XYZ file of C-alpha atoms in Angstrom:
328
model
C 28.491 14.109 -15.383
C 25.213 15.763 -14.395
C 24.324 15.792 -10.711
C 21.136 13.831 -11.427
C 23.103 10.971 -12.982
C 25.575 10.905 -10.095
C 22.677 10.736 -7.648
C 21.098 7.875 -9.618
C 24.364 5.914 -9.615
C 24.683 6.339 -5.856
C 21.066 5.267 -5.305
C 21.618 2.121 -7.380
C 24.788 1.315 -5.449
C 23.009 1.757 -2.105
C 20.135 -0.457 -3.267
C 22.612 -3.087 -4.456
C 24.033 -3.124 -0.950
C 20.612 -3.066 0.701
C 19.250 -5.981 -1.315
C 20.343 -9.476 -0.291
C 19.393 -10.959 -3.650
C 20.770 -8.079 -5.733
C 19.314 -6.000 -8.582
C 18.547 -7.095 -12.132
C 18.697 -4.919 -15.244
C 14.890 -4.831 -15.206
C 14.969 -3.576 -11.602
C 17.191 -0.693 -12.722
C 14.938 0.002 -15.723
C 11.807 0.303 -13.582
C 13.027 1.960 -10.375
C 15.289 4.804 -11.440
C 13.305 7.016 -13.770
C 9.940 8.728 -14.036
C 9.320 6.369 -16.953
C 10.878 2.908 -17.484
C 14.387 3.278 -18.899
C 15.574 1.555 -22.027
C 17.549 -1.621 -21.454
C 20.661 -0.014 -22.917
C 20.400 2.955 -20.515
C 19.978 0.564 -17.584
C 23.055 -1.385 -18.676
C 25.097 1.842 -18.911
C 24.032 2.774 -15.379
C 25.052 -0.649 -14.082
C 28.411 -0.315 -15.833
C 28.879 3.136 -14.268
C 28.185 1.701 -10.808
C 30.775 -1.020 -11.441
C 33.360 1.582 -12.473
C 32.781 3.717 -9.382
C 32.381 0.766 -7.008
C 34.575 -2.165 -8.095
C 33.143 -4.165 -5.164
C 30.074 -4.954 -7.299
C 29.650 -8.709 -7.743
C 27.156 -11.020 -9.386
C 24.867 -12.421 -6.711
C 23.744 -15.511 -8.646
C 26.577 -16.818 -10.857
C 25.331 -19.085 -13.624
C 21.680 -18.125 -13.145
C 19.329 -15.850 -15.043
C 18.299 -13.132 -14.814
C 21.666 -11.911 -13.571
C 21.660 -9.998 -10.280
C 24.316 -7.602 -8.994
C 24.985 -6.648 -5.391
C 27.493 -4.906 -3.149
C 28.375 -6.584 0.117
C 26.981 -5.098 3.317
C 29.119 -2.407 4.936
C 30.995 -1.417 1.789
C 29.223 1.926 1.421
C 28.662 2.689 5.103
C 30.714 5.882 4.953
C 28.527 7.217 2.119
C 25.202 6.709 3.846
C 23.603 9.567 5.778
C 20.163 10.728 6.816
C 18.723 14.072 5.772
C 16.354 16.218 7.801
C 13.623 15.445 5.260
C 14.092 11.689 5.748
C 14.044 11.920 9.544
C 10.891 14.048 9.391
C 9.261 11.596 6.953
C 9.784 8.745 9.423
C 8.115 10.784 12.151
C 5.209 11.665 9.872
C 4.713 8.028 8.879
C 4.720 6.977 12.551
C 2.046 9.593 13.314
C -0.134 8.443 10.405
C 0.098 4.809 11.515
C -0.936 5.715 15.050
C -3.843 7.732 13.700
C -4.986 4.673 11.741
C -4.807 2.442 14.844
C -1.803 0.556 13.436
C 0.021 0.925 16.736
C 2.244 -2.129 16.388
C 3.546 -0.932 13.013
C 3.946 2.598 14.421
C 6.006 1.295 17.340
C 8.191 -0.740 14.978
C 8.765 2.309 12.778
C 9.573 4.443 15.822
C 12.111 1.842 16.945
C 13.655 1.805 13.463
C 13.897 5.602 13.454
C 15.635 5.559 16.840
C 18.145 2.975 15.633
C 18.880 5.009 12.516
C 19.367 8.186 14.519
C 21.787 6.309 16.780
C 24.051 5.676 13.782
C 24.382 9.386 12.975
C 27.456 11.221 14.180
C 26.683 13.732 16.970
C 27.742 16.744 14.922
C 25.417 15.693 12.094
C 22.558 15.116 14.540
C 22.954 18.640 15.925
C 22.835 20.003 12.390
C 19.749 18.179 11.068
C 17.542 17.837 14.175
C 16.276 21.469 14.218
C 15.288 21.203 10.536
C 13.698 17.769 11.092
C 11.617 19.072 14.001
C 10.485 22.049 11.951
C 9.492 19.855 9.010
C 7.636 17.427 11.266
C 5.729 20.296 12.863
C 4.852 21.599 9.407
C 3.308 18.266 8.377
C -0.189 19.085 9.601
C -2.044 15.779 9.843
C -5.758 16.379 10.225
C -7.485 13.884 12.482
C -10.407 12.146 10.797
C -13.684 13.250 12.399
C -15.917 10.767 14.142
C -15.242 7.556 16.065
C -12.525 5.071 15.233
C -12.676 1.369 16.112
C -10.330 0.079 18.783
C -8.049 -2.771 17.780
C -6.499 -5.090 20.352
C -2.702 -5.192 20.066
C -2.564 -8.907 20.968
C -5.007 -9.682 18.173
C -2.737 -7.921 15.677
C 0.396 -9.594 17.046
C -1.110 -13.083 16.819
C -2.399 -12.494 13.298
C 0.991 -11.184 12.164
C 2.659 -14.265 13.640
C 0.194 -16.498 11.793
C 0.724 -14.646 8.504
C 4.502 -14.941 8.742
C 4.354 -18.634 9.684
C 1.443 -19.498 7.328
C -0.559 -20.933 10.238
C -4.330 -21.300 10.385
C -6.142 -19.368 13.111
C -9.555 -19.569 14.719
C -11.227 -16.174 15.016
C -13.705 -15.468 17.805
C -15.852 -13.177 15.706
C -19.022 -11.113 16.077
C -20.754 -10.179 12.833
C -21.415 -6.442 12.516
C -24.742 -6.843 10.723
C -26.437 -9.435 12.975
C -24.345 -9.502 16.148
C -24.024 -13.273 15.758
C -20.969 -14.740 17.479
C -19.010 -17.501 15.793
C -15.646 -19.176 15.589
C -14.130 -19.006 12.134
C -11.245 -21.193 10.997
C -9.296 -19.144 8.436
C -5.974 -18.808 6.642
C -4.835 -15.174 7.174
C -3.149 -13.427 4.242
C -2.806 -9.760 5.184
C -4.427 -6.528 6.332
C -6.423 -3.784 4.652
C -6.705 -0.376 6.291
C -9.615 1.912 5.445
C -12.214 3.558 7.667
C -12.006 0.247 9.504
C -9.003 -2.106 9.590
C -9.602 -5.634 8.301
C -7.743 -8.915 8.057
C -8.007 -10.625 4.676
C -8.320 -14.374 5.157
C -9.376 -17.491 3.286
C -12.374 -19.015 5.062
C -12.220 -22.762 5.635
C -16.014 -22.868 6.069
C -17.298 -25.436 3.558
C -20.112 -23.073 2.592
C -17.681 -20.257 1.793
C -14.245 -21.493 0.696
C -13.207 -18.052 -0.487
C -11.383 -14.916 0.656
C -13.258 -12.772 3.155
C -12.764 -9.568 5.145
C -12.968 -9.722 8.933
C -13.131 -6.447 10.872
C -10.317 -6.405 13.431
C -12.542 -4.515 15.874
C -15.024 -7.420 15.820
C -12.441 -10.081 16.705
C -12.494 -10.741 20.461
C -9.756 -13.402 20.418
C -7.478 -15.300 18.028
C -6.434 -18.918 18.560
C -3.198 -19.800 16.775
C -3.516 -23.418 15.623
C -0.767 -25.943 14.971
C -1.959 -26.414 11.386
C -0.100 -24.726 8.566
C -1.466 -23.754 5.165
C 0.117 -23.297 1.758
C -0.252 -19.743 0.511
C -1.849 -19.681 -2.917
C 0.602 -18.254 -5.438
C -2.241 -16.841 -7.554
C -3.525 -14.587 -4.754
C -2.385 -10.973 -4.631
C -3.460 -8.683 -1.797
C -2.970 -5.682 -4.095
C -5.229 -7.203 -6.771
C -7.806 -8.130 -4.134
C -7.879 -4.537 -2.866
C -8.037 -3.174 -6.424
C -11.354 -4.971 -6.971
C -13.050 -2.410 -4.759
C -13.265 1.382 -4.579
C -12.673 1.177 -0.841
C -12.592 -1.866 1.402
C -16.038 -3.421 0.949
C -15.793 -6.299 -1.500
C -18.419 -6.904 -4.165
C -18.379 -7.941 -7.808
C -16.605 -5.199 -9.830
C -18.632 -3.155 -12.299
C -17.891 -0.450 -14.883
C -17.892 3.071 -13.438
C -18.110 6.371 -15.344
C -18.232 9.717 -13.540
C -18.585 13.134 -15.160
C -17.154 16.126 -13.284
C -18.439 19.573 -14.239
C -16.099 22.146 -15.829
C -15.974 24.066 -12.513
C -14.200 21.203 -10.721
C -12.563 19.384 -13.649
C -9.079 20.714 -12.836
C -9.426 19.587 -9.222
C -10.809 16.150 -10.155
C -7.940 15.608 -12.584
C -5.525 15.646 -9.632
C -7.332 12.803 -7.861
C -6.520 9.105 -8.175
C -9.938 7.537 -7.664
C -8.666 4.088 -8.678
C -5.229 2.742 -9.710
C -6.555 1.678 -13.132
C -8.604 4.784 -13.917
C -8.625 6.589 -17.254
C -9.588 10.248 -17.660
C -11.002 12.052 -20.694
C -11.299 15.805 -21.207
C -14.630 16.703 -22.818
C -15.253 19.557 -25.322
C -17.419 21.439 -22.805
C -14.572 21.481 -20.245
C -15.931 18.665 -18.112
C -13.894 15.591 -17.149
C -14.902 11.944 -17.467
C -13.319 9.333 -15.202
C -13.600 5.605 -15.943
C -12.558 2.551 -13.942
C -13.848 -0.860 -12.909
C -14.389 -1.730 -9.244
C -16.941 -2.731 -6.646
C -17.875 -0.789 -3.522
C -20.983 1.234 -4.457
C -21.619 2.354 -0.880
C -18.125 3.764 -0.387
C -18.334 5.412 -3.807
C -21.525 7.154 -2.721
C -19.828 8.406 0.457
C -17.052 9.960 -1.611
C -19.331 11.344 -4.328
C -21.355 13.139 -1.635
C -18.302 15.341 -0.942
C -18.429 16.620 -4.546
C -22.068 17.720 -4.268
C -23.809 18.452 -7.577
C -20.527 18.891 -9.467
C -20.345 15.179 -10.328
C -22.762 12.980 -12.267
C -22.775 9.165 -12.282
C -23.101 8.071 -15.921
C -22.486 4.370 -15.238
C -23.733 2.111 -13.841
C -27.297 3.149 -14.587
C -28.552 1.296 -11.508
C -26.065 2.959 -9.153
C -28.761 4.089 -6.678
C -30.125 0.557 -6.421
C -26.626 -0.822 -5.878
C -26.099 1.621 -2.999
C -29.457 0.624 -1.461
C -28.523 -3.056 -1.669
C -25.153 -2.342 -0.051
C -26.847 -0.483 2.797
C -29.209 -3.409 3.307
C -26.287 -5.846 3.482
C -24.591 -3.720 6.159
C -27.680 -3.617 8.401
């Protein structure tokens, strides 16, 4: 058996133990290869896990799709942390703090401490020097310029409301006009960009749609006693994908042409999750995607100087001007 296959079998077994609901064949197909595996390959991997770990059981007898799991604690002796994993936790904590997500950073730091407490002392002595070296080597450049402050109580109350599906009343000051208002909303999640936002469904009769509220502009949050039913057709990932950055506007077709001098560099960038790239005969690179956010696109395009040309939309300059006007 190749080492790669043995590692895959162990990863599947650990995930079967770590998942309360178990893994399906489709889960195995999607998660354990650079490309989705064939169903037959996924079934062979499941069978191999069952041979090595006879503790595998079906988590949902009589239901479909079938799910397999391993009871908690079965593989405890096989689980260990590497120096790379310990360093990655530290790096993630640092990034979260840099992005003003202090509550999430504290939770991750607490998780890391609990994990380290489970490691045998002799293992800790062996991996800690490497982990510290790796963490030091992860140079995280601070973003230049000011960053908005976010109140920790505001975040805590919003998280509580999201988990309990409770409506909240935001004490909010609009960035563009300075107008203060109280907004009754149904909070769905957070988006982190240059500014952190809460994504919420506005109960205002004139809006009745999903809106972004800057966390830095919320002075207080009142948790109401009224619950709301989360809409099953709403996806935070799809909502974010509508825009190049955070600003939400109607998506439009985008085509950028990068000159031959920077084509190789541009090819390594993911400008949008749904982008397509085309190599041109003259060595240039064309990138296509559909999204809103003209102003944030212009900010990014500025960093490429005259090596990029906006082919579509034709009215891109006007769109940027309109976006600037809406922000004032």
